[in-house]
PDB file of C-alpha atoms in Angstrom:
ATOM      1  CA  UNK A  22       0.000   0.000   0.000  1.00  0.00           C
ATOM      2  CA  UNK A  23       2.873   2.323   0.855  1.00  0.00           C
ATOM      3  CA  UNK A  24       4.459   1.595  -2.546  1.00  0.00           C
ATOM      4  CA  UNK A  25       1.224   2.571  -4.349  1.00  0.00           C
ATOM      5  CA  UNK A  26       0.960   5.723  -2.243  1.00  0.00           C
ATOM      6  CA  UNK A  27       4.554   6.599  -3.039  1.00  0.00           C
ATOM      7  CA  UNK A  28       4.019   5.901  -6.724  1.00  0.00           C
ATOM      8  CA  UNK A  29       0.887   8.033  -6.808  1.00  0.00           C
ATOM      9  CA  UNK A  30       2.670  10.826  -4.962  1.00  0.00           C
ATOM     10  CA  UNK A  31       5.643  10.693  -7.328  1.00  0.00           C
ATOM     11  CA  UNK A  32       3.362  10.552 -10.398  1.00  0.00           C
ATOM     12  CA  UNK A  33       1.335  13.452  -9.049  1.00  0.00           C
ATOM     13  CA  UNK A  34       4.499  15.441  -8.463  1.00  0.00           C
ATOM     14  CA  UNK A  35       5.699  14.777 -11.994  1.00  0.00           C
ATOM     15  CA  UNK A  36       2.263  15.689 -13.354  1.00  0.00           C
ATOM     16  CA  UNK A  37       2.152  18.914 -11.415  1.00  0.00           C
ATOM     17  CA  UNK A  38       5.683  19.771 -12.470  1.00  0.00           C
ATOM     18  CA  UNK A  39       4.866  19.068 -16.130  1.00  0.00           C
ATOM     19  CA  UNK A  40       1.706  21.151 -15.962  1.00  0.00           C
ATOM     20  CA  UNK A  41       3.585  24.008 -14.329  1.00  0.00           C
ATOM     21  CA  UNK A  42       6.281  23.737 -16.969  1.00  0.00           C
ATOM     22  CA  UNK A  43       3.716  23.852 -19.791  1.00  0.00           C
ATOM     23  CA  UNK A  44       1.944  26.822 -18.231  1.00  0.00           C
ATOM     24  CA  UNK A  45       5.255  28.560 -17.708  1.00  0.00           C
ATOM     25  CA  UNK A  46       6.194  27.877 -21.329  1.00  0.00           C
ATOM     26  CA  UNK A  47       2.864  29.271 -22.567  1.00  0.00           C
ATOM     27  CA  UNK A  48       3.199  32.373 -20.411  1.00  0.00           C
ATOM     28  CA  UNK A  49       6.790  32.846 -21.556  1.00  0.00           C
ATOM     29  CA  UNK A  50       5.680  32.564 -25.184  1.00  0.00           C
ATOM     30  CA  UNK A  51       2.902  35.082 -24.591  1.00  0.00           C
ATOM     31  CA  UNK A  52       5.342  37.487 -22.971  1.00  0.00           C
ATOM     32  CA  UNK A  53       7.781  37.025 -25.845  1.00  0.00           C
ATOM     33  CA  UNK A  54       5.032  37.562 -28.429  1.00  0.00           C
ATOM     34  CA  UNK A  55       3.840  40.676 -26.630  1.00  0.00           C
ATOM     35  CA  UNK A  56       7.394  41.997 -26.414  1.00  0.00           C
ATOM     36  CA  UNK A  57       7.977  41.276 -30.106  1.00  0.00           C
ATOM     37  CA  UNK A  58       4.749  43.016 -31.109  1.00  0.00           C
ATOM     38  CA  UNK A  59       5.657  45.997 -28.946  1.00  0.00           C
ATOM     39  CA  UNK A  60       9.042  46.122 -30.695  1.00  0.00           C
ATOM     40  CA  UNK A  61       7.277  45.931 -34.081  1.00  0.00           C
ATOM     41  CA  UNK A  62       5.071  48.834 -33.110  1.00  0.00           C
ATOM     42  CA  UNK A  63       7.898  50.980 -31.768  1.00  0.00           C
ATOM     43  CA  UNK A  64      10.492  50.273 -34.460  1.00  0.00           C
ATOM     44  CA  UNK A  65       8.428  49.953 -37.638  1.00  0.00           C
ATOM     45  CA  UNK A  66       4.720  50.732 -37.608  1.00  0.00           C
ATOM     46  CA  UNK A  67       4.356  53.682 -35.234  1.00  0.00           C
ATOM     47  CA  UNK A  68       7.105  55.768 -36.898  1.00  0.00           C
ATOM     48  CA  UNK A  69       5.485  55.249 -40.316  1.00  0.00           C
ATOM     49  CA  UNK A  70       1.705  55.648 -39.945  1.00  0.00           C
ATOM     50  CA  UNK A  71       1.824  59.443 -39.865  1.00  0.00           C
ATOM     51  CA  UNK A  72       4.259  59.406 -42.779  1.00  0.00           C
ATOM     52  CA  UNK A  73       1.650  57.430 -44.734  1.00  0.00           C
ATOM     53  CA  UNK A  74      -0.968  60.070 -43.921  1.00  0.00           C
ATOM     54  CA  UNK A  75       1.445  62.824 -44.944  1.00  0.00           C
ATOM     55  CA  UNK A  76       2.339  60.988 -48.152  1.00  0.00           C
ATOM     56  CA  UNK A  77      -1.287  60.739 -49.323  1.00  0.00           C
ATOM     57  CA  UNK A  78      -1.830  64.367 -48.359  1.00  0.00           C
ATOM     58  CA  UNK A  79       1.078  65.438 -50.559  1.00  0.00           C
ATOM     59  CA  UNK A  80      -0.195  63.298 -53.436  1.00  0.00           C
ATOM     60  CA  UNK A  81      -3.576  65.016 -53.085  1.00  0.00           C
ATOM     61  CA  UNK A  82      -1.963  68.469 -53.107  1.00  0.00           C
ATOM     62  CA  UNK A  83       0.093  67.539 -56.141  1.00  0.00           C
ATOM     63  CA  UNK A  84      -2.787  66.326 -58.276  1.00  0.00           C
ATOM     64  CA  UNK A  85      -5.043  69.274 -57.362  1.00  0.00           C
ATOM     65  CA  UNK A  86      -2.211  71.627 -58.278  1.00  0.00           C
ATOM     66  CA  UNK A  87      -1.648  69.772 -61.562  1.00  0.00           C
ATOM     67  CA  UNK A  88      -5.329  70.066 -62.492  1.00  0.00           C
ATOM     68  CA  UNK A  89      -5.259  73.794 -61.791  1.00  0.00           C
ATOM     69  CA  UNK A  90      -2.267  74.126 -64.103  1.00  0.00           C
ATOM     70  CA  UNK A  91      -4.015  72.178 -66.878  1.00  0.00           C
ATOM     71  CA  UNK A  92      -7.507  73.655 -66.599  1.00  0.00           C
ATOM     72  CA  UNK A  93      -6.400  77.268 -66.293  1.00  0.00           C
ATOM     73  CA  UNK A  94      -3.531  76.921 -68.759  1.00  0.00           C
ATOM     74  CA  UNK A  95      -1.050  78.298 -66.263  1.00  0.00           C
ATOM     75  CA  UNK A  96       2.418  78.440 -67.728  1.00  0.00           C
ATOM     76  CA  UNK A  97       4.410  80.515 -65.271  1.00  0.00           C
ATOM     77  CA  UNK A  98       7.838  79.207 -64.353  1.00  0.00           C
ATOM     78  CA  UNK A  99       7.214  79.575 -60.614  1.00  0.00           C
ATOM     79  CA  UNK A 100       3.993  77.516 -60.773  1.00  0.00           C
ATOM     80  CA  UNK A 101       5.763  74.690 -62.560  1.00  0.00           C
ATOM     81  CA  UNK A 102       8.612  74.862 -60.088  1.00  0.00           C
ATOM     82  CA  UNK A 103       6.147  74.595 -57.174  1.00  0.00           C
ATOM     83  CA  UNK A 104       4.567  71.542 -58.783  1.00  0.00           C
ATOM     84  CA  UNK A 105       7.944  69.872 -59.259  1.00  0.00           C
ATOM     85  CA  UNK A 106       8.773  70.532 -55.596  1.00  0.00           C
ATOM     86  CA  UNK A 107       5.478  68.895 -54.555  1.00  0.00           C
ATOM     87  CA  UNK A 108       6.322  65.871 -56.687  1.00  0.00           C
ATOM     88  CA  UNK A 109       9.766  65.573 -55.157  1.00  0.00           C
ATOM     89  CA  UNK A 110       8.369  65.923 -51.633  1.00  0.00           C
ATOM     90  CA  UNK A 111       5.768  63.180 -52.160  1.00  0.00           C
ATOM     91  CA  UNK A 112       8.401  60.862 -53.626  1.00  0.00           C
ATOM     92  CA  UNK A 113      10.814  61.681 -50.821  1.00  0.00           C
ATOM     93  CA  UNK A 114       8.236  60.751 -48.169  1.00  0.00           C
ATOM     94  CA  UNK A 115       7.546  57.419 -49.819  1.00  0.00           C
ATOM     95  CA  UNK A 116      11.264  56.734 -50.150  1.00  0.00           C
ATOM     96  CA  UNK A 117      11.558  57.303 -46.382  1.00  0.00           C
ATOM     97  CA  UNK A 118       8.753  54.800 -45.820  1.00  0.00           C
ATOM     98  CA  UNK A 119      10.393  52.177 -48.023  1.00  0.00           C
ATOM     99  CA  UNK A 120      13.799  52.770 -46.432  1.00  0.00           C
ATOM    100  CA  UNK A 121      12.395  52.319 -42.922  1.00  0.00           C
ATOM    101  CA  UNK A 122      10.626  49.092 -43.903  1.00  0.00           C
ATOM    102  CA  UNK A 123      13.828  47.777 -45.488  1.00  0.00           C
ATOM    103  CA  UNK A 124      15.849  48.468 -42.344  1.00  0.00           C
ATOM    104  CA  UNK A 125      13.260  46.804 -40.109  1.00  0.00           C
ATOM    105  CA  UNK A 126      12.171  43.754 -42.093  1.00  0.00           C
ATOM    106  CA  UNK A 127      12.498  41.553 -39.012  1.00  0.00           C
ATOM    107  CA  UNK A 128       9.515  43.430 -37.572  1.00  0.00           C
ATOM    108  CA  UNK A 129       7.444  43.333 -40.775  1.00  0.00           C
ATOM    109  CA  UNK A 130       4.446  41.062 -41.337  1.00  0.00           C
ATOM    110  CA  UNK A 131       4.988  38.627 -44.268  1.00  0.00           C
ATOM    111  CA  UNK A 132       2.277  40.340 -46.335  1.00  0.00           C
ATOM    112  CA  UNK A 133       4.075  43.676 -45.908  1.00  0.00           C
ATOM    113  CA  UNK A 134       7.373  42.078 -46.967  1.00  0.00           C
ATOM    114  CA  UNK A 135       5.734  40.797 -50.171  1.00  0.00           C
ATOM    115  CA  UNK A 136       4.351  44.250 -51.045  1.00  0.00           C
ATOM    116  CA  UNK A 137       7.663  45.896 -50.086  1.00  0.00           C
ATOM    117  CA  UNK A 138       9.625  43.630 -52.441  1.00  0.00           C
ATOM    118  CA  UNK A 139       7.127  44.255 -55.236  1.00  0.00           C
ATOM    119  CA  UNK A 140       7.382  48.011 -54.650  1.00  0.00           C
ATOM    120  CA  UNK A 141      11.183  47.909 -54.808  1.00  0.00           C
ATOM    121  CA  UNK A 142      11.010  46.126 -58.151  1.00  0.00           C
ATOM    122  CA  UNK A 143       8.456  48.556 -59.602  1.00  0.00           C
ATOM    123  CA  UNK A 144      10.234  51.661 -58.307  1.00  0.00           C
ATOM    124  CA  UNK A 145      13.470  50.451 -59.911  1.00  0.00           C
ATOM    125  CA  UNK A 146      11.619  49.766 -63.172  1.00  0.00           C
ATOM    126  CA  UNK A 147      10.168  53.270 -63.083  1.00  0.00           C
ATOM    127  CA  UNK A 148      13.630  54.778 -62.706  1.00  0.00           C
ATOM    128  CA  UNK A 149      14.711  52.860 -65.795  1.00  0.00           C
ATOM    129  CA  UNK A 150      11.703  53.898 -67.866  1.00  0.00           C
ATOM    130  CA  UNK A 151      11.023  57.490 -66.911  1.00  0.00           C
ATOM    131  CA  UNK A 152      12.106  58.515 -63.433  1.00  0.00           C
ATOM    132  CA  UNK A 153      10.274  59.448 -60.249  1.00  0.00           C
ATOM    133  CA  UNK A 154       8.285  62.466 -61.420  1.00  0.00           C
ATOM    134  CA  UNK A 155       5.008  60.663 -62.156  1.00  0.00           C
ATOM    135  CA  UNK A 156       1.391  61.888 -61.945  1.00  0.00           C
ATOM    136  CA  UNK A 157      -1.064  59.624 -60.027  1.00  0.00           C
ATOM    137  CA  UNK A 158      -3.923  59.870 -62.518  1.00  0.00           C
ATOM    138  CA  UNK A 159      -1.808  58.517 -65.368  1.00  0.00           C
ATOM    139  CA  UNK A 160      -1.654  54.753 -65.853  1.00  0.00           C
ATOM    140  CA  UNK A 161       0.985  54.242 -63.183  1.00  0.00           C
ATOM    141  CA  UNK A 162       1.296  50.729 -61.795  1.00  0.00           C
ATOM    142  CA  UNK A 163       3.914  51.923 -59.327  1.00  0.00           C
ATOM    143  CA  UNK A 164       1.452  54.254 -57.581  1.00  0.00           C
ATOM    144  CA  UNK A 165      -0.926  51.332 -57.138  1.00  0.00           C
ATOM    145  CA  UNK A 166       1.884  49.362 -55.516  1.00  0.00           C
ATOM    146  CA  UNK A 167       2.661  52.248 -53.184  1.00  0.00           C
ATOM    147  CA  UNK A 168      -0.955  52.113 -52.031  1.00  0.00           C
ATOM    148  CA  UNK A 169      -0.605  48.392 -51.274  1.00  0.00           C
ATOM    149  CA  UNK A 170       2.480  49.011 -49.122  1.00  0.00           C
ATOM    150  CA  UNK A 171       0.717  51.790 -47.208  1.00  0.00           C
ATOM    151  CA  UNK A 172      -2.373  49.633 -46.722  1.00  0.00           C
ATOM    152  CA  UNK A 173      -0.361  46.802 -45.145  1.00  0.00           C
ATOM    153  CA  UNK A 174       1.393  49.260 -42.839  1.00  0.00           C
ATOM    154  CA  UNK A 175      -1.884  50.772 -41.649  1.00  0.00           C
ATOM    155  CA  UNK A 176      -3.660  47.439 -41.177  1.00  0.00           C
ATOM    156  CA  UNK A 177      -0.857  45.878 -39.161  1.00  0.00           C
ATOM    157  CA  UNK A 178      -0.421  49.036 -37.084  1.00  0.00           C
ATOM    158  CA  UNK A 179      -4.109  48.981 -36.167  1.00  0.00           C
ATOM    159  CA  UNK A 180      -4.065  45.241 -35.406  1.00  0.00           C
ATOM    160  CA  UNK A 181      -1.060  45.425 -33.080  1.00  0.00           C
ATOM    161  CA  UNK A 182      -2.102  48.725 -31.475  1.00  0.00           C
ATOM    162  CA  UNK A 183      -5.559  47.411 -30.644  1.00  0.00           C
ATOM    163  CA  UNK A 184      -4.093  44.186 -29.269  1.00  0.00           C
ATOM    164  CA  UNK A 185      -1.721  46.124 -27.013  1.00  0.00           C
ATOM    165  CA  UNK A 186      -4.389  48.734 -26.195  1.00  0.00           C
ATOM    166  CA  UNK A 187      -2.085  51.430 -27.583  1.00  0.00           C
ATOM    167  CA  UNK A 188      -4.283  53.178 -30.159  1.00  0.00           C
ATOM    168  CA  UNK A 189      -5.680  56.580 -29.231  1.00  0.00           C
ATOM    169  CA  UNK A 190      -9.001  57.800 -30.603  1.00  0.00           C
ATOM    170  CA  UNK A 191      -7.286  60.848 -32.064  1.00  0.00           C
ATOM    171  CA  UNK A 192      -4.812  58.776 -34.066  1.00  0.00           C
ATOM    172  CA  UNK A 193      -7.517  56.346 -35.196  1.00  0.00           C
ATOM    173  CA  UNK A 194      -9.481  59.251 -36.673  1.00  0.00           C
ATOM    174  CA  UNK A 195      -6.348  60.675 -38.284  1.00  0.00           C
ATOM    175  CA  UNK A 196      -5.422  57.480 -40.149  1.00  0.00           C
ATOM    176  CA  UNK A 197      -8.864  56.195 -41.141  1.00  0.00           C
ATOM    177  CA  UNK A 198      -9.046  58.505 -44.169  1.00  0.00           C
ATOM    178  CA  UNK A 199      -5.799  57.049 -45.533  1.00  0.00           C
ATOM    179  CA  UNK A 200      -6.968  53.506 -44.828  1.00  0.00           C
ATOM    180  CA  UNK A 201     -10.266  54.205 -46.588  1.00  0.00           C
ATOM    181  CA  UNK A 202      -8.352  55.500 -49.611  1.00  0.00           C
ATOM    182  CA  UNK A 203      -6.289  52.288 -49.803  1.00  0.00           C
ATOM    183  CA  UNK A 204      -9.590  50.409 -50.152  1.00  0.00           C
ATOM    184  CA  UNK A 205     -11.283  52.953 -52.450  1.00  0.00           C
ATOM    185  CA  UNK A 206      -8.582  53.097 -55.117  1.00  0.00           C
ATOM    186  CA  UNK A 207      -8.552  49.327 -55.854  1.00  0.00           C
ATOM    187  CA  UNK A 208     -12.349  49.186 -55.624  1.00  0.00           C
ATOM    188  CA  UNK A 209     -12.668  51.817 -58.357  1.00  0.00           C
ATOM    189  CA  UNK A 210     -10.098  49.984 -60.450  1.00  0.00           C
ATOM    190  CA  UNK A 211     -11.827  46.630 -60.007  1.00  0.00           C
ATOM    191  CA  UNK A 212     -15.228  48.070 -60.920  1.00  0.00           C
ATOM    192  CA  UNK A 213     -13.825  49.616 -64.089  1.00  0.00           C
ATOM    193  CA  UNK A 214     -13.675  53.262 -62.969  1.00  0.00           C
ATOM    194  CA  UNK A 215     -10.020  53.626 -63.851  1.00  0.00           C
ATOM    195  CA  UNK A 216     -10.053  57.316 -64.760  1.00  0.00           C
ATOM    196  CA  UNK A 217     -11.652  58.311 -61.468  1.00  0.00           C
ATOM    197  CA  UNK A 218      -9.263  56.010 -59.593  1.00  0.00           C
ATOM    198  CA  UNK A 219      -6.267  57.845 -61.064  1.00  0.00           C
ATOM    199  CA  UNK A 220      -7.129  61.129 -59.360  1.00  0.00           C
ATOM    200  CA  UNK A 221      -9.400  60.069 -56.487  1.00  0.00           C
ATOM    201  CA  UNK A 222      -6.631  60.919 -54.011  1.00  0.00           C
ATOM    202  CA  UNK A 223      -7.572  64.598 -54.386  1.00  0.00           C
ATOM    203  CA  UNK A 224     -10.801  63.864 -52.484  1.00  0.00           C
ATOM    204  CA  UNK A 225      -8.886  62.930 -49.314  1.00  0.00           C
ATOM    205  CA  UNK A 226     -10.093  65.926 -47.327  1.00  0.00           C
ATOM    206  CA  UNK A 227     -13.734  65.333 -48.247  1.00  0.00           C
ATOM    207  CA  UNK A 228     -13.409  61.612 -47.529  1.00  0.00           C
ATOM    208  CA  UNK A 229     -12.197  62.449 -44.017  1.00  0.00           C
ATOM    209  CA  UNK A 230     -15.288  64.601 -43.443  1.00  0.00           C
ATOM    210  CA  UNK A 231     -17.586  61.921 -44.899  1.00  0.00           C
ATOM    211  CA  UNK A 232     -16.080  59.325 -42.551  1.00  0.00           C
ATOM    212  CA  UNK A 233     -16.871  61.448 -39.522  1.00  0.00           C
ATOM    213  CA  UNK A 234     -20.472  61.780 -40.687  1.00  0.00           C
ATOM    214  CA  UNK A 235     -21.024  58.084 -41.391  1.00  0.00           C
ATOM    215  CA  UNK A 236     -19.127  55.721 -39.103  1.00  0.00           C
ATOM    216  CA  UNK A 237     -19.647  52.505 -41.066  1.00  0.00           C
ATOM    217  CA  UNK A 238     -18.217  53.672 -44.411  1.00  0.00           C
ATOM    218  CA  UNK A 239     -14.885  51.980 -43.786  1.00  0.00           C
ATOM    219  CA  UNK A 240     -16.395  48.643 -42.766  1.00  0.00           C
ATOM    220  CA  UNK A 241     -18.741  48.782 -45.780  1.00  0.00           C
ATOM    221  CA  UNK A 242     -15.982  49.278 -48.321  1.00  0.00           C
ATOM    222  CA  UNK A 243     -13.807  46.570 -46.733  1.00  0.00           C
ATOM    223  CA  UNK A 244     -16.714  44.103 -46.916  1.00  0.00           C
ATOM    224  CA  UNK A 245     -17.510  44.942 -50.558  1.00  0.00           C
ATOM    225  CA  UNK A 246     -13.877  44.615 -51.586  1.00  0.00           C
ATOM    226  CA  UNK A 247     -13.622  41.195 -49.959  1.00  0.00           C
ATOM    227  CA  UNK A 248     -16.786  40.035 -51.715  1.00  0.00           C
ATOM    228  CA  UNK A 249     -15.384  41.120 -55.072  1.00  0.00           C
ATOM    229  CA  UNK A 250     -12.139  39.277 -54.387  1.00  0.00           C
ATOM    230  CA  UNK A 251     -13.902  35.979 -53.657  1.00  0.00           C
ATOM    231  CA  UNK A 252     -16.419  36.183 -56.529  1.00  0.00           C
ATOM    232  CA  UNK A 253     -15.677  33.063 -58.578  1.00  0.00           C
ATOM    233  CA  UNK A 254     -18.062  33.460 -61.513  1.00  0.00           C
ATOM    234  CA  UNK A 255     -19.507  36.214 -63.668  1.00  0.00           C
ATOM    235  CA  UNK A 256     -23.008  36.052 -62.181  1.00  0.00           C
ATOM    236  CA  UNK A 257     -21.767  36.454 -58.593  1.00  0.00           C
ATOM    237  CA  UNK A 258     -19.337  39.155 -59.659  1.00  0.00           C
ATOM    238  CA  UNK A 259     -22.140  41.109 -61.376  1.00  0.00           C
ATOM    239  CA  UNK A 260     -24.215  40.974 -58.186  1.00  0.00           C
ATOM    240  CA  UNK A 261     -21.368  42.197 -55.985  1.00  0.00           C
ATOM    241  CA  UNK A 262     -20.293  44.818 -58.505  1.00  0.00           C
ATOM    242  CA  UNK A 263     -23.842  46.206 -58.547  1.00  0.00           C
ATOM    243  CA  UNK A 264     -23.605  46.639 -54.764  1.00  0.00           C
ATOM    244  CA  UNK A 265     -20.171  48.230 -55.168  1.00  0.00           C
ATOM    245  CA  UNK A 266     -21.438  50.695 -57.774  1.00  0.00           C
ATOM    246  CA  UNK A 267     -24.355  51.660 -55.569  1.00  0.00           C
ATOM    247  CA  UNK A 268     -21.917  52.241 -52.715  1.00  0.00           C
ATOM    248  CA  UNK A 269     -19.733  54.436 -54.951  1.00  0.00           C
ATOM    249  CA  UNK A 270     -22.682  56.513 -56.157  1.00  0.00           C
ATOM    250  CA  UNK A 271     -23.897  56.988 -52.583  1.00  0.00           C
ATOM    251  CA  UNK A 272     -20.386  57.965 -51.556  1.00  0.00           C
ATOM    252  CA  UNK A 273     -20.510  60.526 -54.350  1.00  0.00           C
ATOM    253  CA  UNK A 274     -23.695  61.980 -52.854  1.00  0.00           C
ATOM    254  CA  UNK A 275     -21.749  62.740 -49.689  1.00  0.00           C
ATOM    255  CA  UNK A 276     -18.518  63.881 -51.330  1.00  0.00           C
ATOM    256  CA  UNK A 277     -20.176  66.123 -53.922  1.00  0.00           C
ATOM    257  CA  UNK A 278     -21.808  68.174 -51.186  1.00  0.00           C
ATOM    258  CA  UNK A 279     -18.358  68.922 -49.787  1.00  0.00           C
ATOM    259  CA  UNK A 280     -15.808  68.856 -52.600  1.00  0.00           C
ATOM    260  CA  UNK A 281     -15.109  72.178 -54.297  1.00  0.00           C
ATOM    261  CA  UNK A 282     -11.761  71.711 -56.047  1.00  0.00           C
ATOM    262  CA  UNK A 283     -12.641  69.291 -58.841  1.00  0.00           C
ATOM    263  CA  UNK A 284     -13.786  70.606 -62.231  1.00  0.00           C
ATOM    264  CA  UNK A 285     -15.974  67.539 -62.650  1.00  0.00           C
ATOM    265  CA  UNK A 286     -18.658  66.060 -60.487  1.00  0.00           C
ATOM    266  CA  UNK A 287     -17.884  62.658 -58.904  1.00  0.00           C
ATOM    267  CA  UNK A 288     -21.123  61.072 -60.110  1.00  0.00           C
ATOM    268  CA  UNK A 289     -20.718  62.516 -63.592  1.00  0.00           C
ATOM    269  CA  UNK A 290     -17.380  60.756 -63.851  1.00  0.00           C
ATOM    270  CA  UNK A 291     -18.903  57.448 -62.767  1.00  0.00           C
ATOM    271  CA  UNK A 292     -21.680  57.827 -65.330  1.00  0.00           C
ATOM    272  CA  UNK A 293     -19.254  58.725 -68.134  1.00  0.00           C
ATOM    273  CA  UNK A 294     -17.142  55.654 -67.440  1.00  0.00           C
ATOM    274  CA  UNK A 295     -20.258  53.466 -67.316  1.00  0.00           C
ATOM    275  CA  UNK A 296     -21.281  54.779 -70.746  1.00  0.00           C
ATOM    276  CA  UNK A 297     -17.789  54.243 -72.190  1.00  0.00           C
ATOM    277  CA  UNK A 298     -17.704  50.713 -70.857  1.00  0.00           C
ATOM    278  CA  UNK A 299     -21.027  49.963 -72.560  1.00  0.00           C
ATOM    279  CA  UNK A 300     -19.807  51.478 -75.843  1.00  0.00           C
ATOM    280  CA  UNK A 301     -16.664  49.378 -75.831  1.00  0.00           C
ATOM    281  CA  UNK A 302     -18.482  46.278 -74.530  1.00  0.00           C
ATOM    282  CA  UNK A 303     -16.541  46.122 -71.271  1.00  0.00           C
ATOM    283  CA  UNK A 304     -19.008  44.236 -69.122  1.00  0.00           C
ATOM    284  CA  UNK A 305     -18.607  42.772 -65.598  1.00  0.00           C
ATOM    285  CA  UNK A 306     -17.373  39.457 -66.989  1.00  0.00           C
ATOM    286  CA  UNK A 307     -14.400  41.241 -68.527  1.00  0.00           C
ATOM    287  CA  UNK A 308     -13.694  42.977 -65.226  1.00  0.00           C
ATOM    288  CA  UNK A 309     -13.784  39.636 -63.403  1.00  0.00           C
ATOM    289  CA  UNK A 310     -11.178  38.254 -65.827  1.00  0.00           C
ATOM    290  CA  UNK A 311      -8.966  41.315 -65.505  1.00  0.00           C
ATOM    291  CA  UNK A 312      -9.157  41.115 -61.718  1.00  0.00           C
ATOM    292  CA  UNK A 313      -8.046  37.489 -61.723  1.00  0.00           C
ATOM    293  CA  UNK A 314      -5.037  38.119 -63.942  1.00  0.00           C
TER     294      UNK A 314
END
């Protein structure tokens, strides 16, 4: 009987020790994960989120300024010089973003690393075929890639910040306009509104105001974009695209009551592109194919 008691006691001791060791290991892992995420936030994401906001702001200033030059046929040397300085400033900010990501890849999420590598390739290609002084509303695949990099930075910053309870309401409001833009640009592209997509960044200020008036705009556009991405056939894609177009027209209702800088009305541009697509027989099925390529 004593032997059984001893055996049970020894087994119980081993069991308790093993359980304690497992718990200790789990807690250690959690502490290490938390420390790593805090390091990610401090070394990579936090220093860059406001740079992303500033970058999109400079792109907006640049395209508005360019449209003023074109529409009013302004040819003064000083005006052109100011525009070139805006272009250089926007490019410089993005270069700072890319440089910081490159120096801190050990803190980057895999999806950010993928977009970073793609951006490096496309930026180098652009240098070879025309340099840095591009205009967003031209057919510029590099600008689209810049948006993807910024989107990954913002998403991961929000995820980690919320997990660590380190995201202030003020900063959340400040970055949500930029995050909304990173969803809006590809949504316009995917729905076939490529011309509007090229200069939609100029609406950044109005988008910020619209977001404060309607809290669920961001969640709506994220949901619609995901539905478009998973649409596997033309019929489903047409259904989701119809919802997306309705969302874009309703967004125009809000933006057009605020926006004063554009020479064209948001909804007019949507309608013109819808008409052109019908003329050239670009129907949703074609958009589905182009999105899957």
